[in-house]
XYZ file of C-alpha atoms in Angstrom:
457
model
C -81.482 70.576 -23.039
C -78.471 72.935 -22.635
C -76.921 72.682 -19.173
C -76.385 75.774 -17.022
C -73.424 78.054 -17.530
C -70.249 77.090 -15.667
C -69.574 79.677 -13.170
C -66.572 79.830 -10.895
C -67.520 79.584 -7.142
C -65.173 80.170 -4.330
C -65.033 77.354 -1.798
C -64.021 77.588 1.875
C -62.362 74.159 1.935
C -60.795 71.906 -0.721
C -60.072 68.339 -0.558
C -57.458 67.630 -3.221
C -54.711 64.843 -3.435
C -52.011 65.008 -6.035
C -51.429 61.326 -5.907
C -55.067 60.539 -7.049
C -54.595 62.685 -10.100
C -51.570 61.245 -11.519
C -52.277 58.254 -13.904
C -51.259 54.868 -12.835
C -49.220 54.363 -16.012
C -47.449 57.769 -15.884
C -43.701 57.385 -16.440
C -42.805 59.425 -13.360
C -44.928 57.043 -11.205
C -42.917 54.112 -12.546
C -39.597 56.020 -12.082
C -40.188 57.257 -8.583
C -40.003 53.820 -7.124
C -36.182 53.743 -8.058
C -35.138 57.226 -7.128
C -33.380 56.988 -3.889
C -31.884 60.308 -2.799
C -31.615 59.546 0.937
C -27.862 59.899 0.992
C -27.859 63.111 -0.926
C -27.978 65.583 2.052
C -25.151 63.660 3.824
C -23.002 63.693 0.634
C -23.405 67.577 0.185
C -23.202 68.529 3.881
C -19.559 69.466 3.848
C -20.035 71.765 0.837
C -22.634 73.964 2.759
C -22.012 76.554 5.301
C -23.161 76.040 8.862
C -24.443 79.709 9.041
C -26.557 81.891 6.822
C -30.002 81.660 4.995
C -31.303 78.104 4.449
C -30.650 76.934 0.868
C -33.071 75.398 -1.742
C -33.448 71.683 -0.989
C -30.901 69.833 -3.259
C -33.252 66.888 -3.555
C -35.694 69.148 -5.287
C -33.201 70.381 -7.688
C -31.970 66.965 -8.638
C -35.578 65.686 -9.042
C -36.259 68.692 -11.400
C -33.148 67.967 -13.378
C -34.237 64.267 -13.710
C -37.587 65.514 -15.018
C -35.779 67.696 -17.593
C -33.638 64.946 -18.873
C -36.385 62.327 -18.815
C -38.818 64.371 -20.840
C -36.275 66.220 -23.052
C -36.878 69.682 -21.435
C -33.585 71.354 -22.353
C -34.129 74.805 -20.863
C -33.986 75.317 -17.168
C -36.255 78.325 -17.450
C -38.899 76.256 -19.307
C -38.176 73.313 -16.684
C -39.197 75.694 -13.842
C -42.348 76.831 -15.679
C -43.440 73.152 -16.497
C -42.837 71.996 -12.857
C -44.909 74.992 -11.742
C -47.886 74.030 -13.814
C -47.706 70.172 -14.197
C -49.346 68.242 -11.471
C -47.322 65.112 -12.184
C -44.006 67.099 -11.962
C -45.095 68.651 -8.609
C -45.945 65.322 -7.262
C -42.500 63.803 -8.306
C -40.762 66.787 -6.791
C -42.659 66.536 -3.500
C -43.920 70.204 -3.992
C -47.586 69.792 -3.289
C -49.870 72.429 -4.701
C -48.556 75.446 -2.925
C -44.859 74.478 -3.008
C -42.561 77.294 -4.397
C -40.534 76.316 -7.488
C -36.973 77.550 -7.334
C -35.573 80.237 -9.639
C -33.787 78.955 -12.801
C -30.503 80.673 -11.779
C -30.372 78.415 -8.730
C -29.303 75.539 -10.888
C -26.414 77.495 -12.441
C -25.240 78.606 -9.162
C -25.103 75.223 -7.652
C -23.795 73.424 -10.763
C -20.692 75.604 -10.983
C -20.212 75.309 -7.248
C -21.071 72.561 -4.836
C -22.565 70.021 -7.447
C -19.127 69.846 -9.338
C -16.989 70.141 -6.275
C -18.771 67.136 -4.648
C -19.120 65.220 -7.987
C -22.713 64.936 -7.147
C -23.982 63.926 -10.612
C -21.470 61.170 -10.863
C -22.785 59.963 -7.434
C -26.310 60.204 -8.757
C -25.565 58.130 -11.843
C -23.929 55.480 -9.721
C -26.841 55.300 -7.318
C -29.088 54.534 -10.104
C -26.673 51.977 -11.569
C -26.504 50.347 -8.136
C -30.127 49.934 -8.138
C -30.007 48.358 -11.705
C -27.478 45.942 -10.286
C -29.624 45.168 -7.249
C -32.675 44.474 -9.465
C -30.730 41.917 -11.481
C -30.601 43.922 -14.738
C -26.775 43.724 -15.062
C -25.322 40.412 -15.781
C -21.647 41.404 -15.849
C -20.658 38.892 -18.399
C -20.710 40.778 -21.683
C -20.115 44.485 -22.151
C -20.184 46.709 -25.219
C -18.569 50.054 -25.804
C -19.032 52.738 -28.252
C -19.145 56.603 -28.732
C -21.318 59.061 -30.382
C -20.682 62.676 -31.382
C -22.790 65.301 -29.638
C -22.633 68.923 -30.992
C -21.134 71.516 -28.581
C -22.796 74.799 -27.789
C -20.527 76.531 -30.220
C -21.017 78.384 -33.453
C -19.185 76.552 -36.346
C -18.973 79.915 -38.195
C -16.964 81.636 -35.425
C -13.998 79.320 -35.097
C -10.428 80.606 -35.232
C -7.415 78.806 -36.788
C -6.028 76.205 -34.540
C -2.436 77.148 -35.056
C -3.134 80.716 -33.847
C -4.347 79.372 -30.360
C -6.894 81.178 -28.239
C -7.264 84.908 -28.385
C -5.917 86.690 -25.371
C -9.277 87.799 -24.321
C -10.570 84.171 -23.843
C -11.044 84.032 -20.046
C -14.420 82.301 -20.043
C -15.023 79.366 -17.781
C -14.963 77.005 -20.727
C -11.523 78.306 -21.643
C -10.280 77.593 -18.202
C -11.509 74.224 -18.179
C -9.822 73.604 -21.585
C -6.415 74.726 -20.296
C -6.914 72.376 -17.405
C -7.333 69.366 -19.522
C -4.573 70.040 -22.007
C -2.463 67.045 -20.544
C -5.494 64.736 -20.212
C -5.383 61.745 -22.547
C -9.053 61.993 -23.171
C -8.854 65.738 -24.309
C -5.676 67.762 -25.108
C -3.232 64.949 -25.127
C -5.275 62.588 -27.176
C -3.373 63.517 -30.334
C -0.530 65.931 -31.287
C -2.487 67.016 -34.424
C -3.649 70.639 -34.189
C -7.320 70.905 -35.080
C -8.195 73.012 -38.030
C -10.395 75.383 -36.121
C -10.936 76.101 -32.260
C -14.038 77.775 -30.739
C -13.320 80.697 -28.520
C -16.600 79.896 -26.701
C -15.724 76.226 -26.080
C -12.061 75.503 -26.866
C -12.189 71.838 -25.704
C -14.817 70.953 -28.257
C -13.235 69.329 -31.455
C -13.719 70.468 -34.904
C -14.807 67.306 -36.747
C -16.475 66.239 -40.001
C -16.711 62.535 -38.996
C -20.401 62.348 -39.792
C -19.705 63.026 -43.608
C -21.616 66.318 -43.525
C -20.672 69.793 -42.613
C -17.982 69.884 -39.977
C -18.788 71.203 -36.548
C -17.612 71.481 -32.987
C -18.383 68.366 -30.969
C -17.792 66.219 -27.942
C -17.845 62.420 -27.826
C -20.309 60.606 -25.385
C -18.709 57.268 -24.620
C -21.058 54.494 -23.157
C -20.131 51.191 -21.650
C -23.149 48.981 -21.477
C -24.041 45.520 -20.156
C -25.477 43.336 -23.050
C -28.135 41.687 -20.984
C -30.539 44.576 -20.791
C -28.600 47.465 -22.199
C -28.037 49.106 -18.859
C -25.428 51.879 -19.072
C -22.562 50.778 -16.803
C -20.393 53.851 -17.244
C -20.262 57.044 -19.256
C -17.177 59.351 -20.030
C -17.038 62.522 -22.108
C -13.972 62.922 -24.478
C -12.854 65.056 -27.256
C -14.153 63.795 -30.661
C -11.278 61.715 -31.717
C -10.735 57.977 -31.914
C -7.536 57.754 -29.696
C -9.562 59.548 -26.835
C -12.415 57.090 -27.148
C -10.038 54.168 -26.747
C -8.696 55.917 -23.665
C -12.327 56.417 -22.323
C -12.970 52.702 -22.916
C -10.077 51.667 -20.690
C -11.022 54.099 -17.948
C -14.643 52.895 -17.832
C -13.717 49.225 -17.755
C -11.243 49.755 -14.807
C -13.737 52.013 -13.046
C -16.661 49.597 -13.387
C -14.363 46.902 -11.740
C -13.288 49.249 -8.965
C -16.608 50.705 -8.094
C -18.968 47.686 -8.638
C -16.715 44.700 -8.941
C -17.796 43.893 -12.437
C -15.413 41.591 -14.496
C -16.863 41.139 -17.947
C -15.695 38.132 -19.854
C -16.050 39.671 -23.239
C -16.216 43.152 -24.781
C -17.895 43.938 -28.035
C -17.065 47.062 -30.072
C -16.444 48.475 -33.564
C -13.036 48.438 -35.298
C -12.266 51.854 -33.796
C -11.380 49.828 -30.711
C -9.477 47.221 -32.608
C -5.881 48.654 -32.414
C -3.110 46.248 -31.433
C -2.413 47.941 -28.131
C -6.091 48.047 -27.110
C -6.611 44.354 -28.026
C -3.377 43.502 -26.269
C -4.490 45.351 -23.103
C -7.865 43.494 -23.221
C -6.650 40.052 -23.737
C -3.336 40.042 -21.786
C -3.851 42.582 -18.987
C -7.612 42.308 -18.270
C -8.407 38.889 -19.391
C -11.250 40.031 -21.556
C -12.202 38.379 -24.769
C -11.961 41.099 -27.496
C -15.122 40.711 -29.743
C -13.901 43.528 -31.778
C -12.946 43.695 -35.516
C -9.095 44.129 -36.023
C -7.997 47.627 -37.120
C -5.852 46.385 -39.982
C -4.435 48.404 -42.852
C -2.002 45.741 -44.245
C -3.933 44.896 -47.404
C -2.355 46.393 -50.480
C -4.319 47.654 -53.435
C -1.528 48.041 -55.969
C -1.534 44.344 -56.996
C 1.495 43.415 -54.829
C 1.505 40.707 -52.161
C -0.161 41.801 -48.883
C 0.958 40.610 -45.435
C -1.720 37.849 -45.500
C 0.138 36.183 -48.281
C 3.176 35.447 -45.946
C 2.902 32.624 -43.459
C 4.219 33.015 -39.864
C 5.930 30.087 -38.114
C 5.983 30.767 -34.400
C 8.533 27.981 -33.659
C 11.052 29.448 -35.996
C 9.843 33.050 -35.359
C 10.021 33.707 -39.109
C 7.725 34.477 -42.157
C 7.558 32.408 -45.238
C 7.120 34.299 -48.495
C 5.095 32.911 -51.468
C 8.524 31.801 -53.048
C 9.360 29.666 -49.917
C 12.041 32.097 -48.564
C 12.350 33.072 -44.865
C 11.960 36.594 -43.492
C 13.605 37.051 -40.146
C 14.121 39.831 -37.717
C 17.834 39.925 -38.419
C 19.575 38.320 -41.412
C 23.019 39.238 -40.308
C 25.037 39.685 -37.157
C 25.468 43.129 -35.800
C 28.289 44.353 -33.512
C 25.785 46.673 -31.811
C 22.305 45.028 -32.551
C 19.411 47.576 -32.996
C 16.401 47.014 -30.642
C 13.936 44.405 -32.157
C 10.872 46.513 -31.160
C 10.509 50.077 -32.376
C 8.731 52.900 -30.646
C 5.228 51.881 -32.196
C 5.552 48.374 -30.668
C 6.384 46.660 -34.068
C 8.779 43.916 -34.993
C 10.401 44.077 -38.488
C 10.969 40.866 -40.358
C 13.221 41.254 -43.383
C 14.080 38.973 -46.311
C 17.514 38.443 -47.625
C 18.552 41.014 -50.331
C 20.076 38.092 -52.352
C 16.980 36.030 -52.245
C 14.737 38.864 -53.412
C 17.142 39.984 -56.294
C 17.058 36.495 -57.830
C 13.290 35.850 -57.097
C 10.921 35.706 -60.149
C 8.037 37.093 -57.945
C 9.892 40.270 -57.031
C 7.731 42.552 -59.317
C 4.785 41.282 -57.408
C 6.330 41.424 -54.020
C 8.720 44.456 -53.619
C 9.169 46.094 -57.019
C 10.442 49.433 -55.439
C 12.649 47.961 -52.643
C 15.686 45.821 -52.549
C 14.079 43.262 -50.167
C 10.646 42.643 -48.590
C 9.875 43.822 -45.045
C 7.021 42.582 -42.854
C 5.957 44.417 -39.725
C 4.401 42.437 -36.919
C 2.966 43.947 -33.716
C 4.148 42.645 -30.380
C 0.333 42.153 -29.758
C -0.185 39.991 -32.745
C -1.388 37.277 -30.610
C -4.329 39.297 -29.271
C -4.998 40.492 -32.903
C -5.164 36.845 -34.025
C -7.491 36.022 -31.142
C -9.763 38.834 -32.185
C -9.846 37.587 -35.820
C -10.763 34.063 -34.587
C -13.553 35.371 -32.415
C -15.070 37.638 -35.070
C -15.202 34.633 -37.574
C -16.903 32.438 -35.011
C -20.738 32.225 -34.085
C -19.979 34.052 -30.808
C -18.434 36.949 -32.666
C -21.491 37.161 -34.944
C -23.773 37.331 -31.935
C -21.755 40.002 -30.272
C -22.022 42.105 -33.573
C -25.773 41.949 -33.277
C -25.800 42.707 -29.628
C -23.483 45.668 -29.996
C -26.395 47.457 -31.719
C -27.947 47.906 -28.355
C -25.609 50.740 -27.520
C -26.390 52.420 -30.850
C -30.036 52.210 -29.905
C -29.183 54.069 -26.648
C -27.500 56.822 -28.659
C -30.623 57.102 -30.793
C -32.778 57.380 -27.628
C -30.470 59.982 -26.343
C -30.717 62.122 -29.276
C -34.350 61.713 -30.508
C -36.299 61.138 -27.308
C -34.105 62.929 -24.724
C -33.245 65.588 -27.432
C -29.574 65.600 -26.301
C -28.287 66.066 -29.917
C -26.624 69.358 -28.862
C -25.123 70.212 -25.594
C -26.510 73.189 -23.576
C -23.566 73.530 -21.231
C -20.041 74.328 -22.301
C -16.472 72.879 -21.436
C -15.494 69.410 -20.366
C -17.291 69.755 -17.049
C -20.511 70.868 -18.642
C -20.456 67.847 -21.019
C -19.715 65.457 -18.058
C -22.703 66.857 -16.166
C -25.083 66.531 -19.191
C -23.815 62.907 -19.924
C -24.183 61.842 -16.358
C -27.666 63.126 -15.997
C -28.805 61.725 -19.359
C -27.231 58.261 -18.554
C -29.022 58.261 -15.245
C -32.296 59.171 -16.951
C -31.861 56.316 -19.601
C -31.204 53.820 -16.731
C -34.335 54.940 -14.926
C -36.339 54.584 -18.220
C -34.843 51.018 -18.400
C -35.952 50.195 -14.758
C -39.503 51.562 -15.408
C -39.832 49.551 -18.551
C -38.438 46.216 -17.320
C -40.046 46.279 -13.824
C -43.629 47.417 -14.293
C -45.743 48.814 -11.477
C -47.239 46.057 -9.349
C -44.325 43.692 -9.937
C -42.287 43.010 -6.776
C -38.938 44.577 -6.586
C -35.806 42.571 -5.822
C -34.033 45.359 -3.938
């Protein structure tokens, strides 16, 4: 038979526990074990006044932000609504049933103030990374580096000509941050090339068409990961250009060594990191094997001999051409000899003009020059090391393992929904990337150390 109508009845007393209503396999229950914010208040204490009205608990705000980045809630207004309604979110934030959710404007006020002044979000990322290291998820032997373009919060149809600079009325926070990083090698000083368009809303965002479709304003999210379990070891925002990405890779490698005493034996990357200077820095200055394809444009397509057709003799410090003649750095004695190395770090080996004029292979070697010249980088030893590694089985293994960082970028954009930034300026990009990387490492901890399994830390 039909049951009685359900009628709401008031009760004098309730016995309700949030913990019993959260599923055992819920992601937040798995993540909560690894969120240690015990040092948060001590870290922020110097940035609060000793008088005045008590503030919103900073731990509550950080837990709410972690929820937003773990579940792809991009709006802070919506995040406040979701935390207010969702029992699991309230449990994770330690709010209880009657706890008050802070207003969305609280996040903006703290983000532009004490959070950035104290570099709190960087501290949060490093705290999560330290837990990954303590749990044994970071081997420290092999690293991989890569960058991915993230659209900026800037309308592509409202850009101004890059040669005209910013309009005089551009006094926004993002414009001030842009002016502050003009001399930074990861932003303004990365290249002397003036961009085609500049966004008045976010001038530090770079106009780029690297994806092959419509050009847009973007930042680059740079990840340095450990290859054992794809844990993010470091993260750095840069302008969307290759030179800046190389600078970020160097900074992340040095910082991971200084902060966590990590000394990788090898670094995997794509050919964007295969410049001679970068390979030389890795091999000679850092002692890291470069498992990176060499960035090489020496092959010719006009039918003439490429540089690979010339054999280098290290003992004689000379190249031998296909006709058996020698190319040396100097073919004659100078009263005031010019420097051997140019500003680009290249050595120039030249053939004798008399040898080339009488050579039958001249039409296939240097038809438009009197003598053939061969450039050689001062880091050619590191370049040859990278070539040998890439041709070995270890190099092929590194190419497969390097795809782990690309999978992290796919997770970042598709699951965490960070395919477009919500905050503007270099500081806004840094905040979003730090929070997203911390959320991804928490996902990794929850996945690899299931509930019920003893923790090592």
